Amino acid sequence: MASIKDVAAEAGVSVATVSRVLNDHPSVSADARTRVLAAVETLGYRPNAVARSLRTDQTHTLGLVISDVMNPYFTELARSVEEEARALGYSVIIGNADERPDLQDHHVRTLLDRRIDGLLVSPTDGGSPLMLDAARAGTPMVFVDRWIPGVDVPVVRSDGRAAVRDLVAHLHGLGHRRLAIIAGPAATTTGRERVEAFREALGAYGLDLPDAYIGQGDFQAESGRLVTEGFLDLAEPPEVVFAADNLMALGALDAVRARGLRVPDDLALAAFDDIRWFVHTDPPVTAIAQPTGELGRAAVRALVDRIEGRPGQSVTLPARLVVRRSCGENPTPVQRSTT
Amino acid sequence: MASIKDVAAEAGVSVATVSRVLNDHPSVSADARTRVLAAVETLGYRPNAVARSLRTDQTHTLGLVISDVMNPYFTELARSVEEEARALGYSVIIGNADERPDLQDHHVRTLLDRRIDGLLVSPTDGGSPLMLDAARAGTPMVFVDRWIPGVDVPVVRSDGRAAVRDLVAHLHGLGHRRLAIIAGPAATTTGRERVEAFREALGAYGLDLPDAYIGQGDFQAESGRLVTEGFLDLAEPPEVVFAADNLMALGALDAVRARGLRVPDDLALAAFDDIRWFVHTDPPVTAIAQPTGELGRAAVRALVDRIEGRPGQSVTLPARLVVRRSCGENPTPVQRSTT
DNA sequence: AGTGCTCGTGGAATCGATTACATCGACGGG
DNA sequence: CCCGTCGATGTAATCGATTCCACGAGCACT
C-alpha cells in the first residue's frame, strides 16, 4: 500500500507538502497542489489512519458499549449513534456486554487501548473500578440509558415516570387492581427506577406493590418467563404484569401461552420499551416508548461536545405510553400528563 | 497516560527490555521481568495499541460490514462474529450498510483506512469497484451470507435449497397450489437464489411461478407490506406467500391484518430466516432457519485463517424448515431431504 | 588461557503520518 | 539599494511501540 513518501516521490515534492495538501493547509502553491492530487489519484493513495492517530493523538472514533445487542432497543440505539457519529465525522466501535460486567470491562479496556476519542456506555452494573478510573482520568465519557450515580459524566436518558403514571392510570381505568412488575437488575439504574416509578404511581391510587408482585429479572427473555410462571403460581395471581423491558415481556408472553392462558383475559401485559414486533404479537402489546433515536443522537452530540472541549449536556427526554390491546379491550386514548 | 518510556524509567531498564517483557520474549532475566511488571502495575500502564499497530502492521481487528443492523438475523450474526473473534484475540468493528451500496462503500473505505486485518462482508450489491479492488489487492476478505460472483474470496453461507424444497412439500401437502414469493433485490445473491430455489421446488410438483406471483422487495418491512397488498389485489390472489426474509414477512403480516384477513385461513405465510419473535406472533410463523451462529463463527475462522496465512475455507451449511402454524393447521413433522 | 557459545541488555532504526523550524526567493517601502 | 516580510517549501523531530544489531559477561570446551 502506497505511503505518503511514495506520493511525495511521484509528485516531486516533499512529504511535508503532501501532508499540507491533504490537510488543506493554506500555503501551498496551486501547482504543487495539483501535482500532489494527481499523484494521489494515480497511486490510489489513502492516508494511514493508524499513523495519523499516533501523531495527532486523535482517532476520530467513539466507543459504544451496550448491554445487549440482541435487544432491539439497543440495536436501534446503536444505529442512531452510528448515524449521528458519521454525520459528525466519527466512526463507532460497538462492544456488546451481553449484560455481563466482565465483558463490559473487557470492551472498555480494549477501547481505551485503541485510544478512542470518547466512550458511550450504558453500564450493566454499578460501576467497575476500571470505568470509574477512566472517568476520573478524564476520558470523555457519556452515559446513555443507564448511568452510574456519583460519577461526573453527562447522562442521556429518558424519563419514564410520567409514562408509567399514564400506564397505571390506564390499567386502573380498565379495572385492574392487582398489578405486578418484572424488574430489571437492581444494580442498574433503569432496573431500580422503573420499580420505584411503578410503586409511586400505584400509591397515587391507593394501591400497594407487595413483594410477591415484584419479580426479579435480568432484562433477558428467560427471566421474564420464569418470573411470570412464579406469578401465575401464586394463590392470588396478579391481573397485570408490567415487564421492565421488551425481552422480559416476550418471556412473559411465552409463559402465559404455555399454560394455555390468554392475554389480556387471564393476565394483562405491558412492557417498557416499544419495539416494532409488539404491533404484530397476539395481542399487540401496550408499551412505553422511548425516543430511542433521539437518545442516541443526543448522546453522541454530548460526547462530541466533551471531546471537542465544549461542556457536554445531560439530556432527559420523556417516554410516552402507547396503548394497544394487551391490557384490555376498547382502549381510549390516554392523556399524557406532561409534554 | 503513561508510555513505555515511563515504565522503562520507573523500572530502571531500557524500553527494549520493557517491550520484551510485555511480549514475553524468552531472553529476559527474572529480575528485570519482575521490576518491569511492578512498574507496569504502579503506573497503570497499558500499551498504546495505535503505536503497536503502526509498527507491527497488525491491528488485531476485523471489519464487519452488514446489510442491516435492524434485521435480527444480522444482529445475531454480528453477535456470533464478535464472540468468535474475541475468542481468537481479535476485535470487531461493525459497519451498518442499511442496504445502501454507498454506505457500504463508506464503511469499507474507513475500515481499510484503519488498516483492519481483514474484512467480513455481506454485500448489498453486485460489487463496487472499491470492494473488487480491495479483494484484488489482497486484503484478507470473506463473504458471509451474500457474496459477489467471480471474486476469489471464500464464501460462508447457508444453502436453503433443500429447506425450500421441504417447505414446498409441506405447502403442497396442505393443499396449497397458488404460491407466491416476496423476493429480495436481484443485485444480491440471496435475493436471486431464493426465488430460483422456490421456482425449482414448485416445478417438481408441476407447479408454475408466474410473474404476477413474484413481488419485488428490498429485504425491509415496508416492501413486504406493499408487495402483499399487491398480491391481495390480484383477481386470483395466491394462497401462500413466502417472504425471502424475516422483515418482509412482518410487512406481510401487517398487510393481512390491515384488511381484517387472517393467517393462514385467508393467506398462508412462510419466511426465510427464523427469528425468536416468530414463535410469539399470531399465528406463529413457519420459517426456514439458518444456523446463524455457526455461520458467523465459521466466517471468522475462515477470515482469521486467511489473515494468518492459512488457506481459508468456504463453508456452506444447510438451512432447515421449522414448521409452525402460519401455513395451515395440524402440522406433521416434515422429513428433511438432506442432513 | 584462548576460543566460541549463549544470554541479557541497550542503542538506534523504523513504521507513516504531522508540524515546528529553517531556508530561500520575490517583493515592496523607505 | 537594502532590509523586512511573506509565501512556498524542505529538513528533521516526534508520537509509542517493536526489533535488528552490537556488546559484554559468563561459561564450557579444548
XYZ file of C-alpha atoms (C1' of nucleotides) in Angstrom:
738
model
C 0.000 0.000 0.000
C 1.327 3.378 -1.045
C 2.573 5.693 1.685
C 2.985 9.437 1.814
C 6.608 9.046 0.712
C 5.554 7.366 -2.487
C 3.162 10.207 -3.189
C 5.883 12.747 -2.483
C 8.274 10.987 -4.857
C 5.646 10.688 -7.573
C 4.701 14.355 -7.289
C 8.307 15.534 -6.947
C 7.740 17.315 -3.659
C 8.489 16.615 -0.003
C 6.244 14.678 2.333
C 5.522 17.908 4.189
C 3.943 19.398 1.109
C 1.859 16.299 0.531
C 0.641 16.442 4.084
C -0.216 20.100 3.706
C -2.230 19.456 0.587
C -4.095 16.623 2.272
C -4.988 18.714 5.299
C -5.615 21.726 3.158
C -3.124 23.989 4.743
C -3.241 27.436 3.080
C 0.352 27.939 1.973
C 0.695 25.507 -0.878
C 1.076 26.665 -4.451
C -1.625 25.768 -6.914
C 0.959 23.947 -8.970
C 2.155 21.743 -6.122
C -1.395 21.054 -5.110
C -2.440 19.742 -8.500
C 0.705 17.628 -8.820
C 0.104 16.081 -5.405
C -3.540 15.401 -6.102
C -2.615 13.781 -9.410
C -0.084 11.560 -7.653
C -2.662 10.622 -5.021
C -5.020 9.674 -7.801
C -2.600 7.561 -9.824
C -1.291 5.709 -6.779
C -4.707 5.252 -5.226
C -3.199 6.625 -2.056
C -5.173 6.690 1.169
C -3.637 8.095 4.346
C -2.855 5.549 7.027
C -5.269 6.361 9.832
C -3.126 4.457 12.332
C -0.065 6.620 11.705
C -2.146 9.750 11.695
C -3.718 8.806 15.013
C -0.366 8.144 16.617
C 0.855 11.574 15.683
C -2.258 13.602 16.359
C -3.487 11.631 19.333
C -6.951 11.539 17.822
C -8.679 8.539 16.347
C -11.978 10.129 15.353
C -13.591 7.058 16.795
C -16.160 6.645 19.531
C -16.580 3.522 21.606
C -20.086 2.326 22.371
C -20.535 -0.350 24.986
C -24.093 -1.584 25.070
C -25.762 -4.019 27.371
C -27.176 -6.459 24.846
C -27.054 -6.403 21.035
C -29.866 -8.904 20.782
C -32.208 -6.404 22.423
C -33.933 -4.384 19.683
C -33.935 -1.311 21.864
C -30.155 -1.274 21.979
C -29.895 -2.171 18.333
C -31.900 0.872 17.438
C -29.807 2.941 19.811
C -26.623 1.681 18.208
C -27.948 2.517 14.820
C -28.780 6.103 15.654
C -25.473 6.531 17.446
C -23.585 5.405 14.395
C -25.596 7.677 12.120
C -25.072 10.790 14.168
C -21.412 9.981 14.711
C -20.896 9.534 10.996
C -22.561 12.868 10.357
C -20.074 14.479 12.751
C -17.077 12.727 11.202
C -16.600 9.952 13.718
C -16.724 6.183 13.446
C -18.126 3.941 16.144
C -16.797 0.718 17.589
C -19.532 -1.261 19.283
C -18.887 -3.615 22.163
C -21.593 -5.971 23.343
C -21.548 -6.549 27.087
C -24.343 -9.114 26.979
C -25.403 -7.906 30.448
C -22.117 -9.201 31.862
C -19.898 -6.821 33.848
C -16.766 -8.791 32.937
C -17.455 -8.454 29.232
C -18.239 -4.803 29.706
C -14.841 -4.289 31.301
C -13.167 -6.229 28.541
C -14.632 -3.909 25.936
C -13.903 -0.754 27.858
C -10.310 -1.855 28.214
C -9.738 -2.667 24.562
C -11.470 0.533 23.510
C -9.205 2.576 25.763
C -6.177 0.693 24.446
C -7.210 1.783 20.968
C -7.256 5.341 22.188
C -10.817 6.031 21.086
C -11.661 9.692 21.466
C -14.647 9.076 23.706
C -16.785 6.447 25.309
C -20.533 5.931 25.325
C -21.717 3.418 27.905
C -24.939 2.014 29.238
C -23.495 0.307 32.285
C -24.619 -3.196 33.183
C -23.647 -2.699 36.792
C -22.936 -0.135 39.460
C -19.539 0.776 38.109
C -16.335 -1.230 37.921
C -13.052 0.277 39.152
C -11.908 0.371 35.551
C -14.775 2.555 34.436
C -14.543 4.804 37.471
C -10.822 5.240 36.843
C -11.415 6.059 33.200
C -13.979 8.675 34.164
C -11.643 10.175 36.750
C -8.711 10.111 34.358
C -10.668 12.441 32.135
C -11.598 10.153 29.268
C -14.503 11.883 27.557
C -17.481 9.769 28.501
C -21.258 9.882 28.362
C -23.763 7.506 29.891
C -26.747 6.580 27.826
C -29.976 4.949 29.031
C -28.401 3.686 32.239
C -25.873 5.521 34.362
C -23.690 5.285 37.440
C -24.627 7.598 40.286
C -21.928 9.787 41.761
C -19.777 9.939 38.666
C -19.343 13.290 36.988
C -20.364 12.268 33.491
C -23.251 13.572 31.368
C -26.259 11.277 31.241
C -28.566 10.961 28.262
C -31.682 9.018 29.074
C -35.398 9.100 29.014
C -37.622 9.683 31.979
C -40.351 7.096 32.141
C -42.074 8.331 35.295
C -44.838 10.247 33.587
C -45.444 7.414 31.166
C -45.549 4.892 33.995
C -48.152 7.099 35.696
C -50.126 7.126 32.452
C -49.835 3.377 32.266
C -51.092 2.893 35.786
C -53.969 5.295 35.096
C -54.817 3.255 32.026
C -54.693 -0.013 33.949
C -56.712 1.384 36.824
C -59.275 2.709 34.387
C -59.679 -0.780 32.965
C -60.485 -2.036 36.442
C -57.198 -3.733 37.262
C -56.211 -3.620 40.923
C -53.570 -6.339 41.386
C -50.546 -5.127 39.459
C -47.150 -6.842 39.344
C -43.773 -5.938 37.855
C -40.907 -7.898 36.370
C -37.956 -5.797 37.460
C -34.510 -5.439 35.938
C -31.280 -5.961 37.907
C -31.081 -3.754 40.973
C -27.501 -2.880 40.038
C -28.763 -0.857 37.076
C -30.446 2.490 37.352
C -33.230 1.574 34.968
C -33.745 -1.647 36.909
C -34.417 0.297 40.115
C -36.168 3.342 38.659
C -38.909 1.524 36.866
C -39.921 -0.298 40.010
C -39.949 2.905 42.007
C -41.939 4.803 39.426
C -44.428 1.969 39.303
C -44.768 1.834 43.074
C -45.249 5.586 43.273
C -47.874 5.607 40.569
C -49.739 2.807 42.298
C -49.599 4.741 45.537
C -51.431 7.632 43.906
C -54.375 5.254 43.504
C -54.049 3.875 46.994
C -52.666 0.644 45.620
C -49.839 -1.342 47.112
C -46.913 -3.136 45.460
C -46.345 -6.199 47.652
C -43.005 -8.007 47.466
C -44.697 -11.034 45.967
C -45.612 -8.878 42.995
C -42.038 -7.783 42.353
C -40.243 -10.409 40.307
C -36.501 -10.187 39.853
C -35.467 -10.415 36.201
C -32.232 -9.676 34.330
C -33.552 -7.896 31.217
C -33.378 -11.108 29.182
C -36.283 -13.214 27.940
C -35.851 -16.348 30.014
C -36.028 -14.440 33.285
C -39.328 -12.901 32.191
C -40.732 -16.344 31.586
C -39.657 -17.678 34.965
C -40.909 -14.684 36.900
C -44.276 -14.869 35.153
C -44.618 -18.541 35.992
C -43.998 -17.621 39.597
C -46.736 -15.001 39.463
C -49.186 -17.482 37.973
C -48.449 -19.954 40.735
C -49.427 -17.509 43.457
C -52.617 -18.119 45.415
C -53.768 -14.740 44.214
C -52.024 -14.062 40.900
C -51.807 -10.500 39.611
C -54.217 -9.263 36.955
C -51.484 -7.363 35.137
C -47.780 -7.829 34.646
C -45.561 -4.895 33.727
C -42.251 -6.021 32.243
C -39.346 -3.602 32.676
C -38.060 -4.283 29.171
C -39.177 -5.821 25.908
C -37.329 -9.121 26.145
C -38.791 -9.958 29.532
C -42.235 -9.148 28.105
C -41.647 -11.765 25.446
C -40.727 -14.274 28.096
C -43.946 -13.400 29.875
C -45.975 -13.975 26.727
C -44.292 -17.332 26.451
C -45.244 -18.354 29.968
C -48.845 -17.296 29.511
C -49.227 -19.228 26.285
C -47.525 -22.299 27.673
C -50.333 -22.581 30.206
C -52.989 -22.154 27.586
C -53.995 -18.814 29.093
C -54.761 -15.690 27.144
C -53.612 -12.114 27.185
C -55.308 -9.940 28.356
C -58.237 -12.015 29.644
C -56.285 -14.181 32.043
C -53.319 -11.881 32.524
C -52.790 -8.423 31.113
C -49.321 -7.386 29.953
C -47.466 -4.147 29.449
C -43.820 -3.505 28.718
C -41.167 -0.859 28.953
C -39.568 -0.232 25.522
C -41.716 -0.301 22.456
C -40.430 -2.355 19.568
C -41.788 -2.964 16.103
C -42.743 -6.548 16.824
C -45.185 -5.586 19.558
C -47.565 -4.467 16.833
C -47.625 -7.962 15.435
C -47.889 -10.120 18.519
C -51.148 -11.583 19.716
C -52.420 -9.391 21.178
C -50.454 -6.269 20.305
C -48.582 -5.195 23.402
C -49.140 -1.942 25.255
C -45.744 -0.416 25.841
C -43.833 2.638 26.939
C -41.916 4.034 24.011
C -38.632 5.804 24.422
C -37.441 8.286 21.822
C -34.602 5.905 21.108
C -33.247 7.593 18.025
C -33.212 10.973 19.732
C -31.403 9.499 22.719
C -28.684 8.058 20.545
C -28.193 11.284 18.674
C -28.217 13.443 21.804
C -25.688 11.130 23.438
C -23.327 11.450 20.501
C -23.671 15.206 20.457
C -22.935 15.399 24.176
C -19.905 13.180 23.787
C -18.520 15.036 20.798
C -19.022 18.278 22.691
C -16.877 16.956 25.512
C -14.259 15.661 23.119
C -14.002 18.964 21.350
C -13.770 20.914 24.574
C -17.316 22.110 24.967
C -19.350 21.382 28.108
C -21.489 18.369 27.113
C -25.100 18.488 28.229
C -27.017 15.862 30.137
C -30.329 15.260 28.405
C -33.539 13.737 29.691
C -36.332 13.108 27.247
C -39.841 11.965 28.134
C -41.080 8.494 27.246
C -44.686 8.003 26.248
C -47.331 5.372 26.649
C -48.543 3.512 23.566
C -51.830 1.794 24.288
C -52.600 -1.430 22.441
C -54.754 -4.363 23.385
C -52.697 -6.383 25.834
C -54.194 -4.784 28.928
C -57.832 -4.958 27.948
C -60.174 -4.038 25.142
C -61.576 -0.779 23.936
C -58.595 1.398 24.590
C -59.457 5.046 24.905
C -56.620 7.432 24.239
C -54.897 8.395 27.458
C -53.850 11.976 28.041
C -50.160 12.320 28.673
C -49.562 14.122 31.928
C -46.550 16.020 30.599
C -45.339 17.077 27.216
C -1.243 8.365 30.014
C 1.951 6.524 30.816
C 4.076 5.344 27.896
C 6.646 2.629 27.593
C 9.389 5.159 28.355
C 7.860 5.949 31.706
C 7.759 2.271 32.522
C 11.384 1.858 31.462
C 12.438 4.770 33.650
C 10.454 3.506 36.614
C 11.915 0.010 36.292
C 15.426 1.230 35.551
C 15.724 -0.633 32.268
C 15.560 0.270 28.584
C 12.366 0.391 26.544
C 13.579 -2.660 24.659
C 13.507 -4.720 27.816
C 10.054 -3.478 28.713
C 8.833 -4.436 25.291
C 10.385 -7.873 25.662
C 8.674 -8.463 28.950
C 5.352 -7.356 27.549
C 5.590 -9.663 24.564
C 7.105 -12.401 26.644
C 10.260 -12.742 24.726
C 12.390 -15.544 26.251
C 15.632 -13.742 26.954
C 14.757 -11.505 29.859
C 16.121 -12.096 33.332
C 13.685 -12.933 36.089
C 14.859 -9.840 37.941
C 14.205 -7.447 35.079
C 10.859 -9.068 34.449
C 9.595 -8.555 37.975
C 10.850 -4.960 38.068
C 9.103 -4.188 34.807
C 5.874 -5.825 35.877
C 5.961 -3.887 39.111
C 6.459 -0.632 37.215
C 3.584 -1.516 34.899
C 1.428 -2.105 37.929
C 2.259 1.089 39.771
C 1.878 3.266 36.680
C -1.261 1.518 35.484
C 0.445 1.244 32.133
C -1.397 -0.123 29.118
C 0.369 -0.405 25.765
C -0.818 2.018 23.111
C -2.477 -0.181 20.510
C -2.183 2.529 17.894
C 1.593 2.724 18.154
C 1.883 -1.019 18.248
C -0.247 -1.344 15.128
C 1.837 1.173 13.249
C 4.977 -0.754 13.955
C 3.691 -4.293 13.503
C 1.262 -3.559 10.709
C -1.370 -5.572 12.528
C -4.420 -4.203 14.265
C -5.921 -7.448 15.522
C -9.198 -6.062 14.340
C -11.723 -7.390 11.873
C -14.173 -5.254 9.950
C -17.714 -6.496 9.566
C -19.959 -4.743 7.086
C -23.502 -5.980 7.401
C -26.539 -5.153 5.354
C -28.916 -4.035 8.082
C -28.406 -3.901 11.860
C -32.125 -3.654 12.463
C -32.574 -7.121 10.976
C -32.410 -9.688 13.793
C -30.728 -12.179 11.517
C -27.770 -9.874 11.041
C -27.772 -8.901 14.671
C -27.363 -12.496 15.646
C -24.695 -12.910 13.015
C -22.824 -9.895 14.345
C -23.016 -11.269 17.828
C -21.548 -14.627 16.948
C -18.872 -12.978 14.836
C -17.798 -10.835 17.731
C -17.759 -13.782 20.104
C -15.627 -15.981 17.911
C -13.319 -13.107 17.055
C -12.841 -12.316 20.716
C -12.017 -15.951 21.398
C -9.316 -15.763 18.712
C -7.897 -12.496 20.029
C -9.478 -10.091 17.583
C -11.880 -7.187 17.995
C -14.604 -6.376 15.520
C -15.676 -3.057 14.061
C -19.199 -3.230 12.704
C -20.419 -1.069 9.862
C -24.099 -0.928 9.032
C -24.775 -0.554 5.312
C -28.524 -0.257 5.784
C -28.944 -1.975 2.392
C -27.300 1.030 0.719
C -24.297 0.479 -1.554
C -22.961 3.962 -0.897
C -22.935 3.406 2.860
C -21.352 0.039 2.340
C -18.537 1.669 0.407
C -18.138 4.315 3.065
C -17.620 1.678 5.707
C -15.282 -0.427 3.621
C -13.180 2.643 2.956
C -12.873 3.746 6.567
C -12.172 0.194 7.674
C -9.372 -0.095 5.155
C -8.010 3.279 6.248
C -7.818 1.911 9.763
C -5.798 -0.973 8.431
C -8.057 -3.669 9.832
C -6.507 -7.089 9.411
C -9.432 -8.499 7.479
C -12.891 -7.795 6.174
C -16.134 -9.697 6.545
C -18.840 -8.527 4.164
C -22.356 -9.444 3.204
C -22.563 -7.305 0.097
C -25.690 -5.269 -0.580
C -24.969 -5.172 -4.271
C -23.099 -6.818 -7.090
C -19.756 -5.387 -6.110
C -18.447 -1.841 -6.146
C -15.071 -1.058 -7.731
C -13.760 -0.317 -4.255
C -14.559 -3.767 -2.962
C -13.285 -5.503 -6.077
C -10.037 -3.530 -5.822
C -9.658 -4.435 -2.179
C -10.141 -8.101 -2.979
C -7.638 -7.936 -5.833
C -5.160 -6.005 -3.716
C -5.054 -8.974 -1.410
C -6.912 -7.649 1.614
C -7.964 -10.737 3.551
C -11.677 -10.946 2.961
C -14.555 -13.350 3.450
C -18.123 -13.062 2.241
C -20.821 -14.108 4.624
C -24.462 -14.861 3.767
C -24.330 -12.974 0.477
C -21.413 -12.930 -1.940
C -20.162 -11.489 -5.179
C -19.746 -13.981 -8.019
C -16.440 -14.072 -9.832
C -14.357 -12.783 -6.953
C -11.799 -15.106 -5.458
C -12.877 -14.816 -1.846
C -14.119 -17.556 0.493
C -17.874 -17.612 1.000
C -19.573 -18.700 4.190
C -23.291 -19.119 3.741
C -26.137 -21.465 4.165
C -27.804 -23.388 1.394
C -31.563 -23.054 1.603
C -32.452 -25.197 -1.425
C -33.245 -28.358 0.476
C -35.222 -26.430 3.074
C -37.148 -24.607 0.350
C -37.989 -27.996 -1.184
C -39.171 -29.162 2.219
C -41.253 -26.024 2.550
C -42.888 -26.520 -0.826
C -43.572 -30.166 0.043
C -45.180 -29.017 3.264
C -47.290 -26.428 1.471
C -48.291 -28.844 -1.264
C -49.220 -31.408 1.358
C -51.547 -28.891 2.961
C -53.308 -28.490 -0.353
C -51.886 -25.148 -1.433
C -51.410 -24.732 -5.173
C -51.081 -20.986 -5.778
C -47.780 -19.990 -4.201
C -46.196 -16.534 -4.350
C -42.853 -15.118 -3.221
C -41.685 -11.763 -1.957
C -38.197 -11.610 -3.419
C -35.135 -9.708 -2.267
C -33.116 -7.363 -4.506
C -31.896 -9.075 -7.668
C -28.463 -7.498 -7.109
C -27.904 -9.781 -4.118
C -27.169 -13.453 -4.366
C -29.671 -14.392 -1.691
C -32.264 -12.243 -3.445
C -31.907 -14.289 -6.634
C -31.253 -17.702 -5.135
C -34.329 -17.924 -3.008
C -36.573 -17.211 -5.965
C -34.813 -19.804 -8.082
C -34.925 -22.455 -5.388
C -38.613 -21.763 -4.920
C -39.329 -21.984 -8.623
C -37.404 -25.225 -8.933
C -39.170 -26.789 -5.986
C -42.537 -25.799 -7.427
C -41.539 -27.325 -10.742
C -41.040 -30.680 -9.068
C -44.753 -30.614 -8.272
C -45.715 -29.448 -11.716
C -46.489 -26.010 -10.370
C -45.668 -22.743 -12.049
C -44.319 -19.464 -10.584
C -45.990 -16.782 -12.701
C -44.511 -13.275 -12.775
C -47.567 -11.927 -11.007
C -46.611 -14.094 -8.042
C -43.103 -12.712 -7.792
C -43.120 -9.481 -5.825
C -40.011 -7.331 -5.752
C -38.975 -6.390 -2.218
C -35.816 -4.932 -0.710
C -35.434 -7.043 2.438
C -37.075 -4.360 4.576
C -40.519 -4.480 6.161
C -42.319 -1.813 4.206
C -41.629 -3.519 0.882
C -43.135 -6.737 2.234
C -46.294 -4.894 3.109
C -46.619 -3.273 -0.296
C -45.951 -6.462 -2.219
C -48.503 -8.353 -0.146
C -51.132 -5.714 -0.799
C -50.442 -6.144 -4.472
C -50.940 -9.894 -4.186
C -54.226 -9.442 -2.356
C -55.485 -7.117 -5.077
C -54.992 -9.717 -7.795
C -58.054 -11.267 -9.396
C -56.726 -14.593 -8.242
C -54.609 -13.960 -5.142
C -52.098 -16.568 -4.010
C -52.944 -18.958 -1.201
C -49.462 -18.708 0.262
C -46.813 -16.029 0.414
C -43.190 -16.935 1.004
C -41.153 -13.944 2.199
C -37.446 -14.061 1.387
C -36.506 -12.625 4.777
C -37.995 -12.013 8.190
C -38.616 -8.294 7.906
C -40.629 -8.641 4.707
C -42.662 -11.374 6.438
C -43.556 -8.871 9.131
C -44.653 -6.408 6.485
C -46.799 -9.141 5.006
C -48.425 -9.860 8.358
C -49.169 -6.187 8.601
C -50.902 -6.062 5.240
C -53.000 -9.116 6.004
C -54.176 -7.763 9.336
C -54.873 -4.340 7.908
C -57.503 -5.925 5.682
C -59.029 -7.835 8.535
C -57.918 -11.113 6.992
C -56.384 -13.993 8.879
C -53.269 -16.081 8.582
C -53.355 -18.858 7.495
C -57.052 -19.094 6.579
C -57.116 -16.264 4.075
C -53.431 -16.242 3.231
C -50.727 -18.573 4.449
C -47.268 -17.196 5.224
C -43.766 -18.575 5.413
C -40.469 -16.797 5.761
C -36.784 -17.236 5.177
C -34.803 -16.627 8.399
C -36.228 -17.816 11.648
C -36.211 -15.333 14.495
C -37.294 -15.572 18.082
C -40.323 -13.375 17.597
C -41.885 -15.740 15.085
C -42.778 -18.012 17.971
C -44.827 -15.264 19.530
C -46.717 -13.846 16.559
C -50.273 -14.775 15.749
C -50.053 -17.315 14.325
C -46.501 -18.495 14.890
C -44.696 -18.268 11.573
C -43.302 -21.226 9.655
C -39.768 -20.326 8.681
C -36.504 -21.580 7.276
C -33.863 -21.393 9.965
C -30.234 -20.756 9.157
C -27.533 -21.897 11.538
C -26.714 -18.241 12.060
C -24.321 -18.642 14.947
C -22.374 -21.315 13.118
C -22.157 -19.133 10.033
C -20.715 -16.259 11.991
C -18.167 -18.445 13.692
C -17.161 -20.230 10.503
C -16.760 -16.914 8.724
C -14.442 -15.614 11.415
C -12.394 -18.789 11.362
C -12.068 -18.601 7.585
C -11.023 -14.970 7.767
C -8.511 -15.486 10.540
C -7.091 -18.409 8.581
C -6.501 -16.133 5.622
C -5.019 -13.427 7.806
C -2.596 -15.823 9.419
C -1.532 -17.305 6.121
C -3.625 -20.451 6.029
C -5.938 -21.208 3.103
C -9.387 -20.114 4.385
C -12.241 -22.464 3.631
C -15.524 -21.650 2.002
C -18.322 -23.166 4.059
C -21.880 -23.987 3.132
C -24.205 -25.158 5.865
C -27.736 -26.451 5.371
C -30.760 -24.470 6.483
C -33.774 -26.290 7.849
C -37.503 -25.877 7.812
C -39.280 -25.077 11.068
C -42.973 -25.791 10.726
C -45.372 -23.697 12.775
C -48.970 -22.771 12.178
C -48.867 -19.970 9.629
C -49.355 -22.247 6.606
C -52.215 -24.341 7.943
C -53.161 -26.424 10.914
C -52.137 -29.836 12.096
C -48.502 -29.717 11.135
C -46.943 -33.130 10.729
C -43.170 -33.243 11.008
C -41.544 -32.952 7.613
C -38.543 -35.083 6.796
C -35.508 -33.118 5.825
C -34.178 -34.197 2.463
C -30.548 -33.739 3.472
C -28.655 -33.785 6.715
C 44.432 -19.431 28.618
C 42.077 -18.792 24.427
C 38.004 -19.570 21.527
C 33.324 -19.633 20.724
C 28.787 -20.007 22.672
C 24.610 -18.258 24.785
C 22.152 -14.941 27.420
C 20.683 -10.417 28.896
C 20.706 -5.882 27.707
C 20.729 -1.257 25.498
C 21.116 1.839 21.394
C 19.046 3.135 17.443
C 16.281 2.457 13.222
C 11.705 2.032 11.832
C 6.529 2.254 10.871
C 3.601 6.744 8.336
C 1.986 10.461 9.339
C 2.069 15.907 11.338
C 4.337 20.096 12.276
C 7.959 23.345 14.256
C 11.680 25.493 12.348
C 14.880 26.912 8.763
C 15.626 28.453 4.226
C 15.129 30.863 0.077
C 13.324 33.877 -3.394
C 10.388 37.677 -4.515
C 8.619 41.950 -3.499
C 7.519 46.483 -1.525
C 8.809 50.515 1.273
C 11.987 53.801 2.954
C 19.817 49.920 -2.796
C 18.941 47.471 1.257
C 16.072 45.351 4.601
C 11.995 43.293 6.424
C 8.104 40.452 5.340
C 5.623 36.894 3.376
C 4.688 32.735 0.853
C 6.243 28.180 -0.541
C 8.948 24.544 0.509
C 12.095 21.181 2.661
C 14.521 19.036 6.796
C 14.052 16.822 10.789
C 11.843 15.844 15.293
C 8.124 13.463 17.119
C 4.243 10.194 18.507
C 4.862 4.925 21.162
C 5.743 0.989 20.232
C 8.902 -3.352 18.016
C 13.100 -5.359 16.686
C 17.762 -5.691 14.474
C 22.323 -5.383 15.853
C 26.183 -4.837 18.858
C 28.272 -5.576 23.110
C 29.832 -7.505 27.440
C 29.672 -11.106 30.815
C 29.751 -15.792 31.975
C 30.692 -20.393 30.867
C 32.207 -24.696 28.644
C 35.370 -26.951 25.900
C 39.816 -27.791 24.110
